Amino acid sequence: MMEGTVGAYEADDIRGLVDRILRELGNPEPPLRLPEVRQLLALDLKYYSLSNPTLLQEVAHRMKVAGKQVIARPTILIDVIKKANLSALWIPDGNRILIDQQVPDAKKRWIEAHEVGHSFIPWHKDFLFGDDQYTLDPNCHANVEAEANFAAARLLFLQDRFACEARDVEITFKSIQNLAKRYGNTITTTLWRTVEERDGETPAFGMVSAHPHHDDIGRDPGGKDVRYFIRSPAFRTRFPGITQEFCWNFLRASAGRARRGPIFDGTVVLTDANGVRHEFAIECFCNHHAILTYAVHGRPAPLIIPVK
């Protein structure tokens, strides 16, 4: 899958839109209640089943733009969902969010927030029904999805409030679990936000991966060992040569065999773009569904002076 980017202007616009939503909700305490967001934005949520496509057929039959039918055959919508392996979609006509009811409950909150993001980002409606060269470009599609993810994160983690609270605690998997519970989000999305937003000036990385010793834990449906490799802005800049393959090989060589709980807690030495070696504190945790890795810069590594 192509990795999209969110431009600076687009990010500022999305932050402003989220600010307005949160103000109109009375600047709520965590966790954000998505039903209240949907009520504010007049969004309808329904769950569909591909094994019983009546709802999708009805939606496709009623979908219109400027009063004109946009889908000639209702089954086309079902075919598109199957071909693209979609878990959810936002339909501007009727302002509806449709989510596959087979999606695991733990993932539904993020998916719903992602589709809410599509609904309030004004230029996404044009993209959804666009048919020109720009909107069909894969880079454009990836950027639109990245923007919806950005909007979901700004909503679910209440703009910068999460980052402020995360900076006030020592980050361990116990504190990540506590923050996940406080904000009502999964530990995976909380790990992601911790890496990217807690302190952009400190090099840090995270990884969501398979278990190197148990094939039934965490492997991507496509067979990939690493699902996500997350880097703070400072890590991207200062450690561009550190890849997910390097981190996966370290995990394979260092991780314990436990199927739940900590499987590594120690340090790893990484070399920056200038050839300087640095120590990172690294912790790897198995939540039975995947291995979650968090690493943060500690100090420059001690010089090794050979003895003659």
PDB file of C-alpha atoms in Angstrom:
ATOM      1  CA  MET A   1       0.000   0.000   0.000  1.00  0.00           C
ATOM      2  CA  MET A   2       1.285   3.457  -0.926  1.00  0.00           C
ATOM      3  CA  GLU A   3       2.032   5.715   2.057  1.00  0.00           C
ATOM      4  CA  GLY A   4       0.232   9.036   1.729  1.00  0.00           C
ATOM      5  CA  THR A   5       1.244  12.382   3.153  1.00  0.00           C
ATOM      6  CA  VAL A   6      -0.660  15.289   4.679  1.00  0.00           C
ATOM      7  CA  GLY A   7       0.465  18.697   3.454  1.00  0.00           C
ATOM      8  CA  ALA A   8       1.082  21.535   5.882  1.00  0.00           C
ATOM      9  CA  TYR A   9      -1.846  23.612   4.592  1.00  0.00           C
ATOM     10  CA  GLU A  10      -4.192  20.623   4.658  1.00  0.00           C
ATOM     11  CA  ALA A  11      -3.085  19.740   8.191  1.00  0.00           C
ATOM     12  CA  ASP A  12      -3.791  23.282   9.384  1.00  0.00           C
ATOM     13  CA  ASP A  13      -7.243  23.209   7.774  1.00  0.00           C
ATOM     14  CA  ILE A  14      -8.060  19.856   9.362  1.00  0.00           C
ATOM     15  CA  ARG A  15      -6.910  21.048  12.795  1.00  0.00           C
ATOM     16  CA  GLY A  16      -9.187  24.068  12.427  1.00  0.00           C
ATOM     17  CA  LEU A  17     -12.144  21.850  11.507  1.00  0.00           C
ATOM     18  CA  VAL A  18     -11.493  19.571  14.496  1.00  0.00           C
ATOM     19  CA  ASP A  19     -11.161  22.614  16.778  1.00  0.00           C
ATOM     20  CA  ARG A  20     -14.614  23.766  15.707  1.00  0.00           C
ATOM     21  CA  ILE A  21     -16.147  20.326  16.294  1.00  0.00           C
ATOM     22  CA  LEU A  22     -14.638  20.054  19.776  1.00  0.00           C
ATOM     23  CA  ARG A  23     -15.733  23.585  20.677  1.00  0.00           C
ATOM     24  CA  GLU A  24     -19.286  22.861  19.589  1.00  0.00           C
ATOM     25  CA  LEU A  25     -19.191  19.721  21.741  1.00  0.00           C
ATOM     26  CA  GLY A  26     -18.134  21.831  24.726  1.00  0.00           C
ATOM     27  CA  ASN A  27     -14.459  20.749  24.683  1.00  0.00           C
ATOM     28  CA  PRO A  28     -15.216  17.276  26.058  1.00  0.00           C
ATOM     29  CA  GLU A  29     -13.099  15.257  28.452  1.00  0.00           C
ATOM     30  CA  PRO A  30     -11.640  11.976  27.180  1.00  0.00           C
ATOM     31  CA  PRO A  31     -12.827   9.607  25.920  1.00  0.00           C
ATOM     32  CA  LEU A  32     -14.477  11.342  22.964  1.00  0.00           C
ATOM     33  CA  ARG A  33     -17.980   9.981  22.375  1.00  0.00           C
ATOM     34  CA  LEU A  34     -18.359   9.393  18.655  1.00  0.00           C
ATOM     35  CA  PRO A  35     -22.178   9.213  18.758  1.00  0.00           C
ATOM     36  CA  GLU A  36     -22.132  12.861  19.910  1.00  0.00           C
ATOM     37  CA  VAL A  37     -19.844  13.747  16.999  1.00  0.00           C
ATOM     38  CA  ARG A  38     -22.182  12.005  14.563  1.00  0.00           C
ATOM     39  CA  GLN A  39     -25.185  13.800  16.030  1.00  0.00           C
ATOM     40  CA  LEU A  40     -23.430  17.148  15.673  1.00  0.00           C
ATOM     41  CA  LEU A  41     -22.507  16.440  12.042  1.00  0.00           C
ATOM     42  CA  ALA A  42     -25.880  14.826  11.220  1.00  0.00           C
ATOM     43  CA  LEU A  43     -24.171  11.554  10.259  1.00  0.00           C
ATOM     44  CA  ASP A  44     -26.019   8.262  10.065  1.00  0.00           C
ATOM     45  CA  LEU A  45     -24.171   5.041  10.963  1.00  0.00           C
ATOM     46  CA  LYS A  46     -25.169   1.610   9.713  1.00  0.00           C
ATOM     47  CA  TYR A  47     -23.468  -1.783   9.683  1.00  0.00           C
ATOM     48  CA  TYR A  48     -23.640  -3.870   6.523  1.00  0.00           C
ATOM     49  CA  SER A  49     -23.051  -7.517   5.718  1.00  0.00           C
ATOM     50  CA  LEU A  50     -21.746  -8.766   2.378  1.00  0.00           C
ATOM     51  CA  SER A  51     -23.563 -12.040   3.012  1.00  0.00           C
ATOM     52  CA  ASN A  52     -26.852 -10.109   3.269  1.00  0.00           C
ATOM     53  CA  PRO A  53     -26.378  -7.134   0.911  1.00  0.00           C
ATOM     54  CA  THR A  54     -29.877  -5.680   1.194  1.00  0.00           C
ATOM     55  CA  LEU A  55     -28.660  -2.479   2.895  1.00  0.00           C
ATOM     56  CA  LEU A  56     -25.910  -1.896   0.310  1.00  0.00           C
ATOM     57  CA  GLN A  57     -28.336  -2.452  -2.548  1.00  0.00           C
ATOM     58  CA  GLU A  58     -30.750   0.042  -1.034  1.00  0.00           C
ATOM     59  CA  VAL A  59     -27.996   2.619  -0.534  1.00  0.00           C
ATOM     60  CA  ALA A  60     -26.701   2.165  -4.080  1.00  0.00           C
ATOM     61  CA  HIS A  61     -30.214   2.520  -5.488  1.00  0.00           C
ATOM     62  CA  ARG A  62     -30.677   5.861  -3.702  1.00  0.00           C
ATOM     63  CA  MET A  63     -27.223   7.341  -4.356  1.00  0.00           C
ATOM     64  CA  LYS A  64     -27.511  10.515  -6.388  1.00  0.00           C
ATOM     65  CA  VAL A  65     -25.350  13.527  -7.130  1.00  0.00           C
ATOM     66  CA  ALA A  66     -27.060  16.721  -8.278  1.00  0.00           C
ATOM     67  CA  GLY A  67     -30.258  14.716  -8.570  1.00  0.00           C
ATOM     68  CA  LYS A  68     -28.764  12.160 -10.962  1.00  0.00           C
ATOM     69  CA  GLN A  69     -28.356   8.477 -10.301  1.00  0.00           C
ATOM     70  CA  VAL A  70     -24.652   7.626 -10.007  1.00  0.00           C
ATOM     71  CA  ILE A  71     -24.810   3.821  -9.829  1.00  0.00           C
ATOM     72  CA  ALA A  72     -26.811   2.120 -12.567  1.00  0.00           C
ATOM     73  CA  ARG A  73     -26.766  -1.318 -10.935  1.00  0.00           C
ATOM     74  CA  PRO A  74     -26.914  -1.655  -7.127  1.00  0.00           C
ATOM     75  CA  THR A  75     -24.623  -4.688  -7.252  1.00  0.00           C
ATOM     76  CA  ILE A  76     -21.789  -2.497  -8.548  1.00  0.00           C
ATOM     77  CA  LEU A  77     -21.332  -0.981  -5.069  1.00  0.00           C
ATOM     78  CA  ILE A  78     -21.008  -4.465  -3.591  1.00  0.00           C
ATOM     79  CA  ASP A  79     -18.494  -5.434  -6.282  1.00  0.00           C
ATOM     80  CA  VAL A  80     -16.414  -2.323  -5.547  1.00  0.00           C
ATOM     81  CA  ILE A  81     -16.371  -3.065  -1.794  1.00  0.00           C
ATOM     82  CA  LYS A  82     -15.260  -6.653  -2.405  1.00  0.00           C
ATOM     83  CA  LYS A  83     -12.618  -5.761  -4.983  1.00  0.00           C
ATOM     84  CA  ALA A  84     -11.101  -2.969  -2.889  1.00  0.00           C
ATOM     85  CA  ASN A  85     -11.427  -5.004   0.328  1.00  0.00           C
ATOM     86  CA  LEU A  86     -13.127  -2.063   2.038  1.00  0.00           C
ATOM     87  CA  SER A  87     -14.092  -2.239   5.711  1.00  0.00           C
ATOM     88  CA  ALA A  88     -16.150   0.959   5.649  1.00  0.00           C
ATOM     89  CA  LEU A  89     -17.174   3.870   3.475  1.00  0.00           C
ATOM     90  CA  TRP A  90     -18.754   7.285   3.724  1.00  0.00           C
ATOM     91  CA  ILE A  91     -21.646   8.072   1.394  1.00  0.00           C
ATOM     92  CA  PRO A  92     -22.188  11.839   0.956  1.00  0.00           C
ATOM     93  CA  ASP A  93     -25.738  11.270  -0.285  1.00  0.00           C
ATOM     94  CA  GLY A  94     -27.626  10.978   2.991  1.00  0.00           C
ATOM     95  CA  ASN A  95     -24.418  11.619   4.961  1.00  0.00           C
ATOM     96  CA  ARG A  96     -24.039   7.951   5.888  1.00  0.00           C
ATOM     97  CA  ILE A  97     -21.199   5.892   7.274  1.00  0.00           C
ATOM     98  CA  LEU A  98     -21.338   2.198   6.449  1.00  0.00           C
ATOM     99  CA  ILE A  99     -19.104  -0.253   8.336  1.00  0.00           C
ATOM    100  CA  ASP A 100     -18.692  -3.966   7.702  1.00  0.00           C
ATOM    101  CA  GLN A 101     -20.178  -5.713  10.720  1.00  0.00           C
ATOM    102  CA  GLN A 102     -17.446  -8.378  10.494  1.00  0.00           C
ATOM    103  CA  VAL A 103     -14.806  -5.820  11.520  1.00  0.00           C
ATOM    104  CA  PRO A 104     -13.463  -6.692  15.011  1.00  0.00           C
ATOM    105  CA  ASP A 105     -15.018  -4.487  17.677  1.00  0.00           C
ATOM    106  CA  ALA A 106     -11.612  -3.125  18.731  1.00  0.00           C
ATOM    107  CA  LYS A 107     -11.086  -1.627  15.265  1.00  0.00           C
ATOM    108  CA  LYS A 108     -14.544  -0.127  14.751  1.00  0.00           C
ATOM    109  CA  ARG A 109     -13.840   3.058  16.718  1.00  0.00           C
ATOM    110  CA  TRP A 110     -10.849   4.039  14.589  1.00  0.00           C
ATOM    111  CA  ILE A 111     -12.619   3.072  11.349  1.00  0.00           C
ATOM    112  CA  GLU A 112     -15.670   5.134  12.296  1.00  0.00           C
ATOM    113  CA  ALA A 113     -13.496   8.154  13.145  1.00  0.00           C
ATOM    114  CA  HIS A 114     -11.680   7.766   9.806  1.00  0.00           C
ATOM    115  CA  GLU A 115     -14.976   7.924   7.909  1.00  0.00           C
ATOM    116  CA  VAL A 116     -16.117  10.863  10.061  1.00  0.00           C
ATOM    117  CA  GLY A 117     -12.921  12.572   8.905  1.00  0.00           C
ATOM    118  CA  HIS A 118     -13.860  12.019   5.261  1.00  0.00           C
ATOM    119  CA  SER A 119     -17.264  13.551   5.970  1.00  0.00           C
ATOM    120  CA  PHE A 120     -16.080  16.899   7.363  1.00  0.00           C
ATOM    121  CA  ILE A 121     -13.022  17.476   5.154  1.00  0.00           C
ATOM    122  CA  PRO A 122     -14.721  19.527   2.437  1.00  0.00           C
ATOM    123  CA  TRP A 123     -12.552  18.518  -0.525  1.00  0.00           C
ATOM    124  CA  HIS A 124     -13.078  14.782   0.055  1.00  0.00           C
ATOM    125  CA  LYS A 125     -16.580  14.849  -1.352  1.00  0.00           C
ATOM    126  CA  ASP A 126     -15.194  15.996  -4.690  1.00  0.00           C
ATOM    127  CA  PHE A 127     -12.614  13.221  -4.601  1.00  0.00           C
ATOM    128  CA  LEU A 128     -15.143  10.497  -3.917  1.00  0.00           C
ATOM    129  CA  PHE A 129     -17.031  11.112  -7.127  1.00  0.00           C
ATOM    130  CA  GLY A 130     -14.192  12.604  -9.153  1.00  0.00           C
ATOM    131  CA  ASP A 131     -13.295  11.027 -12.463  1.00  0.00           C
ATOM    132  CA  ASP A 132     -10.473  13.245 -13.698  1.00  0.00           C
ATOM    133  CA  GLN A 133      -6.815  12.326 -13.952  1.00  0.00           C
ATOM    134  CA  TYR A 134      -5.936  13.820 -10.552  1.00  0.00           C
ATOM    135  CA  THR A 135      -8.529  12.010  -8.462  1.00  0.00           C
ATOM    136  CA  LEU A 136      -7.735   8.681 -10.116  1.00  0.00           C
ATOM    137  CA  ASP A 137      -4.014   9.045  -9.353  1.00  0.00           C
ATOM    138  CA  PRO A 138      -2.854   6.514  -6.682  1.00  0.00           C
ATOM    139  CA  ASN A 139      -0.832   9.217  -4.913  1.00  0.00           C
ATOM    140  CA  CYS A 140      -3.958  11.342  -4.572  1.00  0.00           C
ATOM    141  CA  HIS A 141      -5.921   8.424  -3.148  1.00  0.00           C
ATOM    142  CA  ALA A 142      -3.146   7.680  -0.637  1.00  0.00           C
ATOM    143  CA  ASN A 143      -3.029  11.339   0.434  1.00  0.00           C
ATOM    144  CA  VAL A 144      -6.811  11.467   0.912  1.00  0.00           C
ATOM    145  CA  GLU A 145      -6.657   8.382   3.130  1.00  0.00           C
ATOM    146  CA  ALA A 146      -3.746   9.887   5.092  1.00  0.00           C
ATOM    147  CA  GLU A 147      -5.800  13.062   5.620  1.00  0.00           C
ATOM    148  CA  ALA A 148      -8.744  11.050   6.954  1.00  0.00           C
ATOM    149  CA  ASN A 149      -6.383   9.211   9.317  1.00  0.00           C
ATOM    150  CA  PHE A 150      -4.943  12.538  10.459  1.00  0.00           C
ATOM    151  CA  ALA A 151      -8.444  13.852  11.139  1.00  0.00           C
ATOM    152  CA  ALA A 152      -9.346  10.687  13.071  1.00  0.00           C
ATOM    153  CA  ALA A 153      -6.250  11.028  15.253  1.00  0.00           C
ATOM    154  CA  ARG A 154      -6.883  14.728  15.965  1.00  0.00           C
ATOM    155  CA  LEU A 155     -10.439  13.854  17.020  1.00  0.00           C
ATOM    156  CA  LEU A 156      -9.881  10.705  19.062  1.00  0.00           C
ATOM    157  CA  PHE A 157      -6.859  12.119  20.892  1.00  0.00           C
ATOM    158  CA  LEU A 158      -8.447  15.556  21.404  1.00  0.00           C
ATOM    159  CA  GLN A 159      -5.939  17.542  19.348  1.00  0.00           C
ATOM    160  CA  ASP A 160      -2.781  18.146  21.447  1.00  0.00           C
ATOM    161  CA  ARG A 161      -4.231  17.118  24.784  1.00  0.00           C
ATOM    162  CA  PHE A 162      -2.997  13.536  24.495  1.00  0.00           C
ATOM    163  CA  ALA A 163       0.568  14.612  23.675  1.00  0.00           C
ATOM    164  CA  CYS A 164       0.618  16.943  26.688  1.00  0.00           C
ATOM    165  CA  GLU A 165      -0.560  14.197  29.031  1.00  0.00           C
ATOM    166  CA  ALA A 166       1.855  11.666  27.519  1.00  0.00           C
ATOM    167  CA  ARG A 167       4.791  14.018  28.173  1.00  0.00           C
ATOM    168  CA  ASP A 168       3.880  14.083  31.867  1.00  0.00           C
ATOM    169  CA  VAL A 169       4.445  10.339  32.369  1.00  0.00           C
ATOM    170  CA  GLU A 170       7.321   7.961  31.816  1.00  0.00           C
ATOM    171  CA  ILE A 171       6.440   5.912  28.774  1.00  0.00           C
ATOM    172  CA  THR A 172       6.218   2.197  29.444  1.00  0.00           C
ATOM    173  CA  PHE A 173       3.702  -0.256  28.096  1.00  0.00           C
ATOM    174  CA  LYS A 174       1.811   0.076  31.351  1.00  0.00           C
ATOM    175  CA  SER A 175       1.455   3.841  30.848  1.00  0.00           C
ATOM    176  CA  ILE A 176       0.513   3.317  27.170  1.00  0.00           C
ATOM    177  CA  GLN A 177      -2.200   0.910  28.327  1.00  0.00           C
ATOM    178  CA  ASN A 178      -3.449   3.473  30.862  1.00  0.00           C
ATOM    179  CA  LEU A 179      -3.568   6.214  28.212  1.00  0.00           C
ATOM    180  CA  ALA A 180      -5.364   3.884  25.810  1.00  0.00           C
ATOM    181  CA  LYS A 181      -8.022   3.207  28.430  1.00  0.00           C
ATOM    182  CA  ARG A 182      -8.362   6.902  29.327  1.00  0.00           C
ATOM    183  CA  TYR A 183      -8.920   7.952  25.712  1.00  0.00           C
ATOM    184  CA  GLY A 184     -10.993   4.910  24.794  1.00  0.00           C
ATOM    185  CA  ASN A 185      -8.663   3.858  21.987  1.00  0.00           C
ATOM    186  CA  THR A 186      -6.691   0.719  21.197  1.00  0.00           C
ATOM    187  CA  ILE A 187      -3.194   0.205  22.510  1.00  0.00           C
ATOM    188  CA  THR A 188      -1.939   0.113  18.904  1.00  0.00           C
ATOM    189  CA  THR A 189      -3.304   3.550  17.991  1.00  0.00           C
ATOM    190  CA  THR A 190      -2.096   4.875  21.355  1.00  0.00           C
ATOM    191  CA  LEU A 191       1.406   3.560  20.676  1.00  0.00           C
ATOM    192  CA  TRP A 192       1.276   5.242  17.254  1.00  0.00           C
ATOM    193  CA  ARG A 193       0.301   8.631  18.704  1.00  0.00           C
ATOM    194  CA  THR A 194       2.913   8.290  21.464  1.00  0.00           C
ATOM    195  CA  VAL A 195       5.695   7.811  18.930  1.00  0.00           C
ATOM    196  CA  GLU A 196       4.570  10.527  16.504  1.00  0.00           C
ATOM    197  CA  GLU A 197       3.262  13.218  18.841  1.00  0.00           C
ATOM    198  CA  ARG A 198       4.644  12.917  22.385  1.00  0.00           C
ATOM    199  CA  ASP A 199       7.869  14.734  21.525  1.00  0.00           C
ATOM    200  CA  GLY A 200       8.697  15.412  17.899  1.00  0.00           C
ATOM    201  CA  GLU A 201      12.227  16.571  18.840  1.00  0.00           C
ATOM    202  CA  THR A 202      13.188  13.230  20.418  1.00  0.00           C
ATOM    203  CA  PRO A 203      14.064  10.304  18.126  1.00  0.00           C
ATOM    204  CA  ALA A 204      11.690   7.421  18.779  1.00  0.00           C
ATOM    205  CA  PHE A 205      10.199   4.569  16.800  1.00  0.00           C
ATOM    206  CA  GLY A 206       7.478   1.996  17.197  1.00  0.00           C
ATOM    207  CA  MET A 207       6.628  -1.208  15.417  1.00  0.00           C
ATOM    208  CA  VAL A 208       3.609  -3.494  15.188  1.00  0.00           C
ATOM    209  CA  SER A 209       4.737  -6.876  14.006  1.00  0.00           C
ATOM    210  CA  ALA A 210       4.446 -10.624  14.075  1.00  0.00           C
ATOM    211  CA  HIS A 211       5.881 -12.660  16.922  1.00  0.00           C
ATOM    212  CA  PRO A 212       9.238 -14.037  15.758  1.00  0.00           C
ATOM    213  CA  HIS A 213       8.646 -17.333  17.575  1.00  0.00           C
ATOM    214  CA  HIS A 214       4.899 -17.910  17.033  1.00  0.00           C
ATOM    215  CA  ASP A 215       3.454 -17.873  13.518  1.00  0.00           C
ATOM    216  CA  ASP A 216      -0.108 -17.452  14.792  1.00  0.00           C
ATOM    217  CA  ILE A 217       0.555 -14.064  16.449  1.00  0.00           C
ATOM    218  CA  GLY A 218       0.553 -10.799  14.558  1.00  0.00           C
ATOM    219  CA  ARG A 219       1.445 -11.776  11.006  1.00  0.00           C
ATOM    220  CA  ASP A 220      -0.076  -9.525   8.345  1.00  0.00           C
ATOM    221  CA  PRO A 221      -2.805 -11.245   6.256  1.00  0.00           C
ATOM    222  CA  GLY A 222      -0.492 -10.763   3.281  1.00  0.00           C
ATOM    223  CA  GLY A 223       2.289 -12.610   5.084  1.00  0.00           C
ATOM    224  CA  LYS A 224       4.411  -9.577   5.994  1.00  0.00           C
ATOM    225  CA  ASP A 225       6.320  -9.726   9.273  1.00  0.00           C
ATOM    226  CA  VAL A 226       5.925  -5.991  10.026  1.00  0.00           C
ATOM    227  CA  ARG A 227       2.501  -4.382   9.837  1.00  0.00           C
ATOM    228  CA  TYR A 228       3.489  -0.840  10.785  1.00  0.00           C
ATOM    229  CA  PHE A 229       6.800   0.950  11.321  1.00  0.00           C
ATOM    230  CA  ILE A 230       6.200   4.269  13.084  1.00  0.00           C
ATOM    231  CA  ARG A 231       8.822   7.009  13.454  1.00  0.00           C
ATOM    232  CA  SER A 232       8.895  10.352  15.224  1.00  0.00           C
ATOM    233  CA  PRO A 233       9.805  13.391  13.084  1.00  0.00           C
ATOM    234  CA  ALA A 234      13.259  13.529  14.702  1.00  0.00           C
ATOM    235  CA  PHE A 235      13.874   9.835  14.026  1.00  0.00           C
ATOM    236  CA  ARG A 236      12.961  10.214  10.346  1.00  0.00           C
ATOM    237  CA  THR A 237      15.446  13.086  10.017  1.00  0.00           C
ATOM    238  CA  ARG A 238      18.351  11.820  12.100  1.00  0.00           C
ATOM    239  CA  PHE A 239      18.135   8.061  11.487  1.00  0.00           C
ATOM    240  CA  PRO A 240      17.038   7.664   7.847  1.00  0.00           C
ATOM    241  CA  GLY A 241      19.090   4.504   7.414  1.00  0.00           C
ATOM    242  CA  ILE A 242      17.284   2.558  10.149  1.00  0.00           C
ATOM    243  CA  THR A 243      14.663   0.453   8.391  1.00  0.00           C
ATOM    244  CA  GLN A 244      11.860  -1.782   9.550  1.00  0.00           C
ATOM    245  CA  GLU A 245      13.883  -4.746   8.262  1.00  0.00           C
ATOM    246  CA  PHE A 246      16.737  -3.827  10.627  1.00  0.00           C
ATOM    247  CA  CYS A 247      14.336  -3.504  13.571  1.00  0.00           C
ATOM    248  CA  TRP A 248      12.586  -6.773  12.700  1.00  0.00           C
ATOM    249  CA  ASN A 249      15.931  -8.606  12.573  1.00  0.00           C
ATOM    250  CA  PHE A 250      16.813  -7.156  15.983  1.00  0.00           C
ATOM    251  CA  LEU A 251      13.488  -8.388  17.354  1.00  0.00           C
ATOM    252  CA  ARG A 252      14.040 -11.865  15.920  1.00  0.00           C
ATOM    253  CA  ALA A 253      17.461 -12.061  17.548  1.00  0.00           C
ATOM    254  CA  SER A 254      16.478 -10.607  20.928  1.00  0.00           C
ATOM    255  CA  ALA A 255      12.848 -11.419  21.762  1.00  0.00           C
ATOM    256  CA  GLY A 256      11.744 -13.991  24.283  1.00  0.00           C
ATOM    257  CA  ARG A 257       9.161 -16.660  23.548  1.00  0.00           C
ATOM    258  CA  ALA A 258       6.305 -15.510  25.820  1.00  0.00           C
ATOM    259  CA  ARG A 259       2.902 -15.338  24.116  1.00  0.00           C
ATOM    260  CA  ARG A 260       1.699 -12.499  26.345  1.00  0.00           C
ATOM    261  CA  GLY A 261       3.418  -9.683  28.218  1.00  0.00           C
ATOM    262  CA  PRO A 262       6.995  -8.341  27.935  1.00  0.00           C
ATOM    263  CA  ILE A 263       9.305 -10.209  25.542  1.00  0.00           C
ATOM    264  CA  PHE A 264      12.251  -7.766  25.585  1.00  0.00           C
ATOM    265  CA  ASP A 265      13.330  -4.833  27.740  1.00  0.00           C
ATOM    266  CA  GLY A 266      16.786  -3.394  27.154  1.00  0.00           C
ATOM    267  CA  THR A 267      18.809  -1.215  24.800  1.00  0.00           C
ATOM    268  CA  VAL A 268      19.783  -1.158  21.148  1.00  0.00           C
ATOM    269  CA  VAL A 269      22.546   0.922  19.556  1.00  0.00           C
ATOM    270  CA  LEU A 270      21.644   2.737  16.322  1.00  0.00           C
ATOM    271  CA  THR A 271      23.851   4.846  14.054  1.00  0.00           C
ATOM    272  CA  ASP A 272      22.600   8.217  12.881  1.00  0.00           C
ATOM    273  CA  ALA A 273      23.085   9.907   9.491  1.00  0.00           C
ATOM    274  CA  ASN A 274      26.422  11.378  10.660  1.00  0.00           C
ATOM    275  CA  GLY A 275      27.837   8.036  11.724  1.00  0.00           C
ATOM    276  CA  VAL A 276      27.349   8.701  15.469  1.00  0.00           C
ATOM    277  CA  ARG A 277      26.157   5.766  17.564  1.00  0.00           C
ATOM    278  CA  HIS A 278      23.229   6.230  20.003  1.00  0.00           C
ATOM    279  CA  GLU A 279      21.632   4.096  22.686  1.00  0.00           C
ATOM    280  CA  PHE A 280      17.862   3.605  22.583  1.00  0.00           C
ATOM    281  CA  ALA A 281      15.786   2.148  25.390  1.00  0.00           C
ATOM    282  CA  ILE A 282      13.564  -0.451  23.750  1.00  0.00           C
ATOM    283  CA  GLU A 283      10.623  -2.424  25.071  1.00  0.00           C
ATOM    284  CA  CYS A 284       8.689  -5.133  23.239  1.00  0.00           C
ATOM    285  CA  PHE A 285       5.290  -6.337  24.441  1.00  0.00           C
ATOM    286  CA  CYS A 286       2.987  -9.094  23.199  1.00  0.00           C
ATOM    287  CA  ASN A 287      -0.724  -8.376  23.573  1.00  0.00           C
ATOM    288  CA  HIS A 288      -1.551 -11.804  22.115  1.00  0.00           C
ATOM    289  CA  HIS A 289      -2.611 -10.181  18.814  1.00  0.00           C
ATOM    290  CA  ALA A 290       0.760  -8.693  17.797  1.00  0.00           C
ATOM    291  CA  ILE A 291       4.138  -7.579  19.087  1.00  0.00           C
ATOM    292  CA  LEU A 292       4.245  -3.887  19.970  1.00  0.00           C
ATOM    293  CA  THR A 293       7.680  -2.277  20.095  1.00  0.00           C
ATOM    294  CA  TYR A 294       8.541   1.129  21.530  1.00  0.00           C
ATOM    295  CA  ALA A 295      12.040   2.616  21.441  1.00  0.00           C
ATOM    296  CA  VAL A 296      13.179   6.085  22.514  1.00  0.00           C
ATOM    297  CA  HIS A 297      16.548   7.825  22.383  1.00  0.00           C
ATOM    298  CA  GLY A 298      18.550   7.643  25.583  1.00  0.00           C
ATOM    299  CA  ARG A 299      22.087   8.977  25.055  1.00  0.00           C
ATOM    300  CA  PRO A 300      25.035   8.857  22.667  1.00  0.00           C
ATOM    301  CA  ALA A 301      26.613   5.419  22.932  1.00  0.00           C
ATOM    302  CA  PRO A 302      29.903   5.239  24.849  1.00  0.00           C
ATOM    303  CA  LEU A 303      32.999   5.207  22.671  1.00  0.00           C
ATOM    304  CA  ILE A 304      34.622   1.834  22.286  1.00  0.00           C
ATOM    305  CA  ILE A 305      38.405   2.225  22.462  1.00  0.00           C
ATOM    306  CA  PRO A 306      40.287  -0.872  21.338  1.00  0.00           C
ATOM    307  CA  VAL A 307      42.996  -2.131  23.701  1.00  0.00           C
ATOM    308  CA  LYS A 308      46.379  -2.462  22.015  1.00  0.00           C
TER     309      LYS A 308
END
